[in-house]
Amino acid sequence: MTEETPGFEEKPDVPSGATPDDAEPKAAAPSDEEAAAPAGDANQITALTAQLDQARSALTERTGDLQRLQAEYQNYRRRVERDRVTVKEIASANLLSELLPVLDDVGRAREHGELVGGFKSVAESLETVVAKLGLQQFGKEGEPFDPTIHEALMHSYAPDVTETTCVAILQPGYRIGERTIRPARVAVAEPQPGAAPAAAKEEKTDDEESGGGEEV
């Protein structure tokens, strides 16, 4: 039976002529698969980056499409609302145009003091209803003549006007909003031919008064 000498360990057999370093185990060299792993990871990252860029480009395009659709929808809503208002105004104008002769009769009866009793109540109710529908009366004596809203039926000259002026309202005009249903039918007066403007007359009078006190 062999006894082991304490304090000594068995060492592996080392061939003769070998250096001490040869007796130590060497680390195994990396395999081809392990060497190819970092390159594979880089390729995968590149592919993922390309996919991310494509996704971002697609998102940008879809966002632009959505914004264009929203803008088109808003424009469509505005057009529909504008058309709706226009159609409503046209329908109201057509209806109220048929009532203008009745309103003219009511106005003449009021001028002659004949708007009394039940007829007065009916007339006032009619005027209230048409006002709620947006009908507005216009045309006043003394206002400048405007051919876009006035229709001149009579013409004369007057020394006390400085421009073409409505001196009588033969029939009032009516409008709904900015839409004129009927122009105001008026009598107009123009300044006398060759007459100096009132402002020039006043200026001349002031000069004469100021110069009248000077001694020659």
PDB file of C-alpha atoms in Angstrom:
ATOM      1  CA  MET A   1       0.000   0.000   0.000  1.00  0.00           C
ATOM      2  CA  THR A   2       1.532   3.288  -1.073  1.00  0.00           C
ATOM      3  CA  GLU A   3       1.606   6.134   1.327  1.00  0.00           C
ATOM      4  CA  GLU A   4       1.203   9.724   0.090  1.00  0.00           C
ATOM      5  CA  THR A   5       3.777  12.148   1.247  1.00  0.00           C
ATOM      6  CA  PRO A   6       2.031  14.988   2.991  1.00  0.00           C
ATOM      7  CA  GLY A   7       2.524  18.535   1.495  1.00  0.00           C
ATOM      8  CA  PHE A   8       3.035  17.357  -2.004  1.00  0.00           C
ATOM      9  CA  GLU A   9       0.464  17.299  -4.801  1.00  0.00           C
ATOM     10  CA  GLU A  10       0.525  15.291  -7.857  1.00  0.00           C
ATOM     11  CA  LYS A  11       1.397  17.249 -10.972  1.00  0.00           C
ATOM     12  CA  PRO A  12       0.418  16.192 -14.413  1.00  0.00           C
ATOM     13  CA  ASP A  13       3.020  14.512 -16.451  1.00  0.00           C
ATOM     14  CA  VAL A  14       4.903  16.997 -18.596  1.00  0.00           C
ATOM     15  CA  PRO A  15       6.670  15.746 -21.653  1.00  0.00           C
ATOM     16  CA  SER A  16      10.385  16.202 -21.690  1.00  0.00           C
ATOM     17  CA  GLY A  17      11.524  19.375 -23.409  1.00  0.00           C
ATOM     18  CA  ALA A  18       8.226  21.191 -22.720  1.00  0.00           C
ATOM     19  CA  THR A  19       8.197  24.579 -21.066  1.00  0.00           C
ATOM     20  CA  PRO A  20       6.273  25.257 -17.914  1.00  0.00           C
ATOM     21  CA  ASP A  21       3.717  27.218 -19.842  1.00  0.00           C
ATOM     22  CA  ASP A  22       2.830  24.133 -21.795  1.00  0.00           C
ATOM     23  CA  ALA A  23       1.751  22.446 -18.628  1.00  0.00           C
ATOM     24  CA  GLU A  24      -1.002  25.118 -18.018  1.00  0.00           C
ATOM     25  CA  PRO A  25      -4.347  24.655 -19.830  1.00  0.00           C
ATOM     26  CA  LYS A  26      -4.946  27.167 -22.625  1.00  0.00           C
ATOM     27  CA  ALA A  27      -8.245  28.997 -23.258  1.00  0.00           C
ATOM     28  CA  ALA A  28     -10.197  27.559 -26.113  1.00  0.00           C
ATOM     29  CA  ALA A  29     -10.218  29.738 -29.275  1.00  0.00           C
ATOM     30  CA  PRO A  30     -13.648  31.264 -30.181  1.00  0.00           C
ATOM     31  CA  SER A  31     -15.636  29.270 -32.669  1.00  0.00           C
ATOM     32  CA  ASP A  32     -16.803  30.631 -36.030  1.00  0.00           C
ATOM     33  CA  GLU A  33     -20.391  30.975 -34.745  1.00  0.00           C
ATOM     34  CA  GLU A  34     -19.271  33.061 -31.781  1.00  0.00           C
ATOM     35  CA  ALA A  35     -17.193  35.302 -34.058  1.00  0.00           C
ATOM     36  CA  ALA A  36     -20.136  35.788 -36.393  1.00  0.00           C
ATOM     37  CA  ALA A  37     -22.569  36.730 -33.573  1.00  0.00           C
ATOM     38  CA  PRO A  38     -21.558  40.441 -33.264  1.00  0.00           C
ATOM     39  CA  ALA A  39     -21.819  40.901 -37.020  1.00  0.00           C
ATOM     40  CA  GLY A  40     -25.275  39.322 -36.988  1.00  0.00           C
ATOM     41  CA  ASP A  41     -26.435  41.632 -34.193  1.00  0.00           C
ATOM     42  CA  ALA A  42     -25.232  44.674 -36.160  1.00  0.00           C
ATOM     43  CA  ASN A  43     -27.137  43.551 -39.246  1.00  0.00           C
ATOM     44  CA  GLN A  44     -30.278  43.016 -37.180  1.00  0.00           C
ATOM     45  CA  ILE A  45     -29.995  46.508 -35.637  1.00  0.00           C
ATOM     46  CA  THR A  46     -29.559  48.005 -39.108  1.00  0.00           C
ATOM     47  CA  ALA A  47     -32.643  46.180 -40.364  1.00  0.00           C
ATOM     48  CA  LEU A  48     -34.696  47.310 -37.351  1.00  0.00           C
ATOM     49  CA  THR A  49     -33.542  50.902 -37.850  1.00  0.00           C
ATOM     50  CA  ALA A  50     -34.620  50.784 -41.501  1.00  0.00           C
ATOM     51  CA  GLN A  51     -38.021  49.406 -40.486  1.00  0.00           C
ATOM     52  CA  LEU A  52     -38.382  52.179 -37.883  1.00  0.00           C
ATOM     53  CA  ASP A  53     -37.567  54.836 -40.488  1.00  0.00           C
ATOM     54  CA  GLN A  54     -40.175  53.347 -42.828  1.00  0.00           C
ATOM     55  CA  ALA A  55     -42.758  53.340 -40.034  1.00  0.00           C
ATOM     56  CA  ARG A  56     -41.992  56.990 -39.250  1.00  0.00           C
ATOM     57  CA  SER A  57     -42.313  57.957 -42.916  1.00  0.00           C
ATOM     58  CA  ALA A  58     -45.637  56.125 -43.159  1.00  0.00           C
ATOM     59  CA  LEU A  59     -46.862  57.844 -39.979  1.00  0.00           C
ATOM     60  CA  THR A  60     -45.893  61.264 -41.363  1.00  0.00           C
ATOM     61  CA  GLU A  61     -47.780  60.557 -44.605  1.00  0.00           C
ATOM     62  CA  ARG A  62     -50.885  59.336 -42.782  1.00  0.00           C
ATOM     63  CA  THR A  63     -50.805  62.360 -40.476  1.00  0.00           C
ATOM     64  CA  GLY A  64     -50.635  64.659 -43.517  1.00  0.00           C
ATOM     65  CA  ASP A  65     -53.558  62.800 -45.122  1.00  0.00           C
ATOM     66  CA  LEU A  66     -55.590  63.155 -41.938  1.00  0.00           C
ATOM     67  CA  GLN A  67     -54.896  66.875 -41.716  1.00  0.00           C
ATOM     68  CA  ARG A  68     -55.928  67.374 -45.339  1.00  0.00           C
ATOM     69  CA  LEU A  69     -59.138  65.429 -44.747  1.00  0.00           C
ATOM     70  CA  GLN A  70     -59.928  67.541 -41.698  1.00  0.00           C
ATOM     71  CA  ALA A  71     -59.339  70.760 -43.660  1.00  0.00           C
ATOM     72  CA  GLU A  72     -61.565  69.540 -46.508  1.00  0.00           C
ATOM     73  CA  TYR A  73     -64.278  68.565 -44.047  1.00  0.00           C
ATOM     74  CA  GLN A  74     -64.191  71.982 -42.382  1.00  0.00           C
ATOM     75  CA  ASN A  75     -64.448  73.677 -45.780  1.00  0.00           C
ATOM     76  CA  TYR A  76     -67.336  71.391 -46.677  1.00  0.00           C
ATOM     77  CA  ARG A  77     -69.167  72.271 -43.471  1.00  0.00           C
ATOM     78  CA  ARG A  78     -68.680  75.988 -44.106  1.00  0.00           C
ATOM     79  CA  ARG A  79     -69.998  75.657 -47.660  1.00  0.00           C
ATOM     80  CA  VAL A  80     -73.021  73.686 -46.493  1.00  0.00           C
ATOM     81  CA  GLU A  81     -73.791  76.243 -43.781  1.00  0.00           C
ATOM     82  CA  ARG A  82     -73.385  79.136 -46.220  1.00  0.00           C
ATOM     83  CA  ASP A  83     -75.624  77.426 -48.768  1.00  0.00           C
ATOM     84  CA  ARG A  84     -78.184  76.676 -46.080  1.00  0.00           C
ATOM     85  CA  VAL A  85     -78.334  80.330 -45.042  1.00  0.00           C
ATOM     86  CA  THR A  86     -78.565  81.434 -48.672  1.00  0.00           C
ATOM     87  CA  VAL A  87     -81.407  79.040 -49.430  1.00  0.00           C
ATOM     88  CA  LYS A  88     -83.248  80.200 -46.306  1.00  0.00           C
ATOM     89  CA  GLU A  89     -82.851  83.862 -47.291  1.00  0.00           C
ATOM     90  CA  ILE A  90     -84.067  83.170 -50.831  1.00  0.00           C
ATOM     91  CA  ALA A  91     -87.105  81.263 -49.563  1.00  0.00           C
ATOM     92  CA  SER A  92     -87.941  84.028 -47.070  1.00  0.00           C
ATOM     93  CA  ALA A  93     -87.434  86.698 -49.729  1.00  0.00           C
ATOM     94  CA  ASN A  94     -89.778  84.921 -52.144  1.00  0.00           C
ATOM     95  CA  LEU A  95     -92.441  84.606 -49.470  1.00  0.00           C
ATOM     96  CA  LEU A  96     -92.145  88.146 -48.161  1.00  0.00           C
ATOM     97  CA  SER A  97     -92.130  89.621 -51.666  1.00  0.00           C
ATOM     98  CA  GLU A  98     -95.719  88.438 -52.011  1.00  0.00           C
ATOM     99  CA  LEU A  99     -96.632  90.329 -48.834  1.00  0.00           C
ATOM    100  CA  LEU A 100     -95.145  93.692 -49.844  1.00  0.00           C
ATOM    101  CA  PRO A 101     -98.356  94.975 -51.481  1.00  0.00           C
ATOM    102  CA  VAL A 102    -100.224  94.171 -48.269  1.00  0.00           C
ATOM    103  CA  LEU A 103     -97.630  96.054 -46.228  1.00  0.00           C
ATOM    104  CA  ASP A 104     -97.962  98.995 -48.615  1.00  0.00           C
ATOM    105  CA  ASP A 105    -101.732  99.030 -48.029  1.00  0.00           C
ATOM    106  CA  VAL A 106    -101.136  98.951 -44.265  1.00  0.00           C
ATOM    107  CA  GLY A 107     -98.737 101.902 -44.571  1.00  0.00           C
ATOM    108  CA  ARG A 108    -101.191 103.981 -46.618  1.00  0.00           C
ATOM    109  CA  ALA A 109    -104.000 103.201 -44.182  1.00  0.00           C
ATOM    110  CA  ARG A 110    -101.795 104.342 -41.296  1.00  0.00           C
ATOM    111  CA  GLU A 111    -100.953 107.608 -43.096  1.00  0.00           C
ATOM    112  CA  HIS A 112    -104.648 108.361 -43.648  1.00  0.00           C
ATOM    113  CA  GLY A 113    -105.675 107.439 -40.110  1.00  0.00           C
ATOM    114  CA  GLU A 114    -107.674 104.424 -41.242  1.00  0.00           C
ATOM    115  CA  LEU A 115    -105.697 101.875 -39.223  1.00  0.00           C
ATOM    116  CA  VAL A 116    -108.223 101.356 -36.420  1.00  0.00           C
ATOM    117  CA  GLY A 117    -110.103  98.574 -34.670  1.00  0.00           C
ATOM    118  CA  GLY A 118    -109.531  94.959 -35.588  1.00  0.00           C
ATOM    119  CA  PHE A 119    -107.766  95.943 -38.792  1.00  0.00           C
ATOM    120  CA  LYS A 120    -105.100  97.697 -36.694  1.00  0.00           C
ATOM    121  CA  SER A 121    -104.461  94.575 -34.589  1.00  0.00           C
ATOM    122  CA  VAL A 122    -104.169  92.378 -37.671  1.00  0.00           C
ATOM    123  CA  ALA A 123    -101.817  94.850 -39.367  1.00  0.00           C
ATOM    124  CA  GLU A 124     -99.564  95.111 -36.324  1.00  0.00           C
ATOM    125  CA  SER A 125     -99.453  91.324 -35.972  1.00  0.00           C
ATOM    126  CA  LEU A 126     -98.470  91.018 -39.637  1.00  0.00           C
ATOM    127  CA  GLU A 127     -95.692  93.589 -39.230  1.00  0.00           C
ATOM    128  CA  THR A 128     -94.394  91.760 -36.151  1.00  0.00           C
ATOM    129  CA  VAL A 129     -94.282  88.432 -37.991  1.00  0.00           C
ATOM    130  CA  VAL A 130     -92.422  89.767 -41.028  1.00  0.00           C
ATOM    131  CA  ALA A 131     -89.957  91.567 -38.747  1.00  0.00           C
ATOM    132  CA  LYS A 132     -89.213  88.244 -37.006  1.00  0.00           C
ATOM    133  CA  LEU A 133     -88.528  86.745 -40.434  1.00  0.00           C
ATOM    134  CA  GLY A 134     -85.836  89.392 -40.938  1.00  0.00           C
ATOM    135  CA  LEU A 135     -87.699  91.899 -43.116  1.00  0.00           C
ATOM    136  CA  GLN A 136     -86.422  95.451 -42.645  1.00  0.00           C
ATOM    137  CA  GLN A 137     -87.895  98.636 -44.046  1.00  0.00           C
ATOM    138  CA  PHE A 138     -85.648 101.447 -45.262  1.00  0.00           C
ATOM    139  CA  GLY A 139     -85.889 104.812 -46.984  1.00  0.00           C
ATOM    140  CA  LYS A 140     -86.160 108.224 -45.301  1.00  0.00           C
ATOM    141  CA  GLU A 141     -86.679 111.731 -46.545  1.00  0.00           C
ATOM    142  CA  GLY A 142     -83.531 113.839 -46.611  1.00  0.00           C
ATOM    143  CA  GLU A 143     -81.059 111.011 -47.109  1.00  0.00           C
ATOM    144  CA  PRO A 144     -78.669 111.113 -50.096  1.00  0.00           C
ATOM    145  CA  PHE A 145     -79.858 109.304 -53.188  1.00  0.00           C
ATOM    146  CA  ASP A 146     -78.152 105.913 -53.653  1.00  0.00           C
ATOM    147  CA  PRO A 147     -78.991 104.187 -56.950  1.00  0.00           C
ATOM    148  CA  THR A 148     -78.158 100.781 -55.451  1.00  0.00           C
ATOM    149  CA  ILE A 149     -81.039 100.982 -52.964  1.00  0.00           C
ATOM    150  CA  HIS A 150     -83.227 103.800 -54.343  1.00  0.00           C
ATOM    151  CA  GLU A 151     -85.363 104.016 -57.460  1.00  0.00           C
ATOM    152  CA  ALA A 152     -86.087 107.587 -58.542  1.00  0.00           C
ATOM    153  CA  LEU A 153     -89.636 108.015 -59.870  1.00  0.00           C
ATOM    154  CA  MET A 154     -89.739 111.826 -59.745  1.00  0.00           C
ATOM    155  CA  HIS A 155     -87.061 114.435 -60.284  1.00  0.00           C
ATOM    156  CA  SER A 156     -86.838 118.149 -59.504  1.00  0.00           C
ATOM    157  CA  TYR A 157     -84.402 120.929 -58.590  1.00  0.00           C
ATOM    158  CA  ALA A 158     -84.198 122.590 -55.204  1.00  0.00           C
ATOM    159  CA  PRO A 159     -82.066 125.510 -54.010  1.00  0.00           C
ATOM    160  CA  ASP A 160     -81.601 124.098 -50.512  1.00  0.00           C
ATOM    161  CA  VAL A 161     -79.858 120.814 -51.427  1.00  0.00           C
ATOM    162  CA  THR A 162     -76.159 120.340 -52.109  1.00  0.00           C
ATOM    163  CA  GLU A 163     -76.427 116.864 -53.656  1.00  0.00           C
ATOM    164  CA  THR A 164     -79.037 114.597 -55.154  1.00  0.00           C
ATOM    165  CA  THR A 165     -81.385 114.008 -52.219  1.00  0.00           C
ATOM    166  CA  CYS A 166     -84.484 111.917 -51.529  1.00  0.00           C
ATOM    167  CA  VAL A 167     -87.171 114.529 -50.809  1.00  0.00           C
ATOM    168  CA  ALA A 168     -90.149 112.137 -50.697  1.00  0.00           C
ATOM    169  CA  ILE A 169     -90.586 108.405 -50.118  1.00  0.00           C
ATOM    170  CA  LEU A 170     -93.241 107.131 -52.482  1.00  0.00           C
ATOM    171  CA  GLN A 171     -92.813 103.495 -51.466  1.00  0.00           C
ATOM    172  CA  PRO A 172     -90.470 102.251 -48.734  1.00  0.00           C
ATOM    173  CA  GLY A 173     -87.782  99.752 -49.594  1.00  0.00           C
ATOM    174  CA  TYR A 174     -87.373  96.363 -47.953  1.00  0.00           C
ATOM    175  CA  ARG A 175     -84.363  94.109 -47.353  1.00  0.00           C
ATOM    176  CA  ILE A 176     -83.470  90.863 -45.606  1.00  0.00           C
ATOM    177  CA  GLY A 177     -79.974  91.060 -44.217  1.00  0.00           C
ATOM    178  CA  GLU A 178     -77.818  92.378 -47.060  1.00  0.00           C
ATOM    179  CA  ARG A 179     -80.295  91.270 -49.748  1.00  0.00           C
ATOM    180  CA  THR A 180     -82.539  94.036 -51.124  1.00  0.00           C
ATOM    181  CA  ILE A 181     -86.014  92.727 -51.908  1.00  0.00           C
ATOM    182  CA  ARG A 182     -87.336  96.013 -53.268  1.00  0.00           C
ATOM    183  CA  PRO A 183     -85.585  99.366 -53.637  1.00  0.00           C
ATOM    184  CA  ALA A 184     -87.149 102.419 -52.049  1.00  0.00           C
ATOM    185  CA  ARG A 185     -89.114 104.358 -54.666  1.00  0.00           C
ATOM    186  CA  VAL A 186     -88.463 108.038 -54.134  1.00  0.00           C
ATOM    187  CA  ALA A 187     -88.710 111.554 -55.491  1.00  0.00           C
ATOM    188  CA  VAL A 188     -85.327 113.234 -55.750  1.00  0.00           C
ATOM    189  CA  ALA A 189     -84.152 116.803 -55.973  1.00  0.00           C
ATOM    190  CA  GLU A 190     -80.873 118.109 -57.320  1.00  0.00           C
ATOM    191  CA  PRO A 191     -79.155 121.473 -56.761  1.00  0.00           C
ATOM    192  CA  GLN A 192     -80.176 124.274 -59.103  1.00  0.00           C
ATOM    193  CA  PRO A 193     -78.010 124.310 -62.258  1.00  0.00           C
ATOM    194  CA  GLY A 194     -75.263 126.910 -61.902  1.00  0.00           C
ATOM    195  CA  ALA A 195     -75.966 127.444 -58.209  1.00  0.00           C
ATOM    196  CA  ALA A 196     -72.877 127.710 -56.031  1.00  0.00           C
ATOM    197  CA  PRO A 197     -72.540 125.048 -53.337  1.00  0.00           C
ATOM    198  CA  ALA A 198     -73.867 126.059 -49.951  1.00  0.00           C
ATOM    199  CA  ALA A 199     -70.430 125.806 -48.352  1.00  0.00           C
ATOM    200  CA  ALA A 200     -68.996 128.195 -50.964  1.00  0.00           C
ATOM    201  CA  LYS A 201     -71.871 130.629 -50.345  1.00  0.00           C
ATOM    202  CA  GLU A 202     -71.280 130.601 -46.614  1.00  0.00           C
ATOM    203  CA  GLU A 203     -67.541 131.138 -47.131  1.00  0.00           C
ATOM    204  CA  LYS A 204     -68.208 134.056 -49.485  1.00  0.00           C
ATOM    205  CA  THR A 205     -70.667 135.603 -47.056  1.00  0.00           C
ATOM    206  CA  ASP A 206     -68.137 135.372 -44.233  1.00  0.00           C
ATOM    207  CA  ASP A 207     -65.495 137.047 -46.424  1.00  0.00           C
ATOM    208  CA  GLU A 208     -67.862 139.860 -47.331  1.00  0.00           C
ATOM    209  CA  GLU A 209     -68.803 140.412 -43.703  1.00  0.00           C
ATOM    210  CA  SER A 210     -65.166 140.483 -42.607  1.00  0.00           C
ATOM    211  CA  GLY A 211     -64.190 142.825 -45.434  1.00  0.00           C
ATOM    212  CA  GLY A 212     -67.150 145.128 -45.037  1.00  0.00           C
ATOM    213  CA  GLY A 213     -65.700 146.798 -41.974  1.00  0.00           C
ATOM    214  CA  GLU A 214     -62.447 147.809 -43.612  1.00  0.00           C
ATOM    215  CA  GLU A 215     -61.917 151.423 -44.602  1.00  0.00           C
ATOM    216  CA  VAL A 216     -60.720 152.229 -48.070  1.00  0.00           C
TER     217      VAL A 216
END
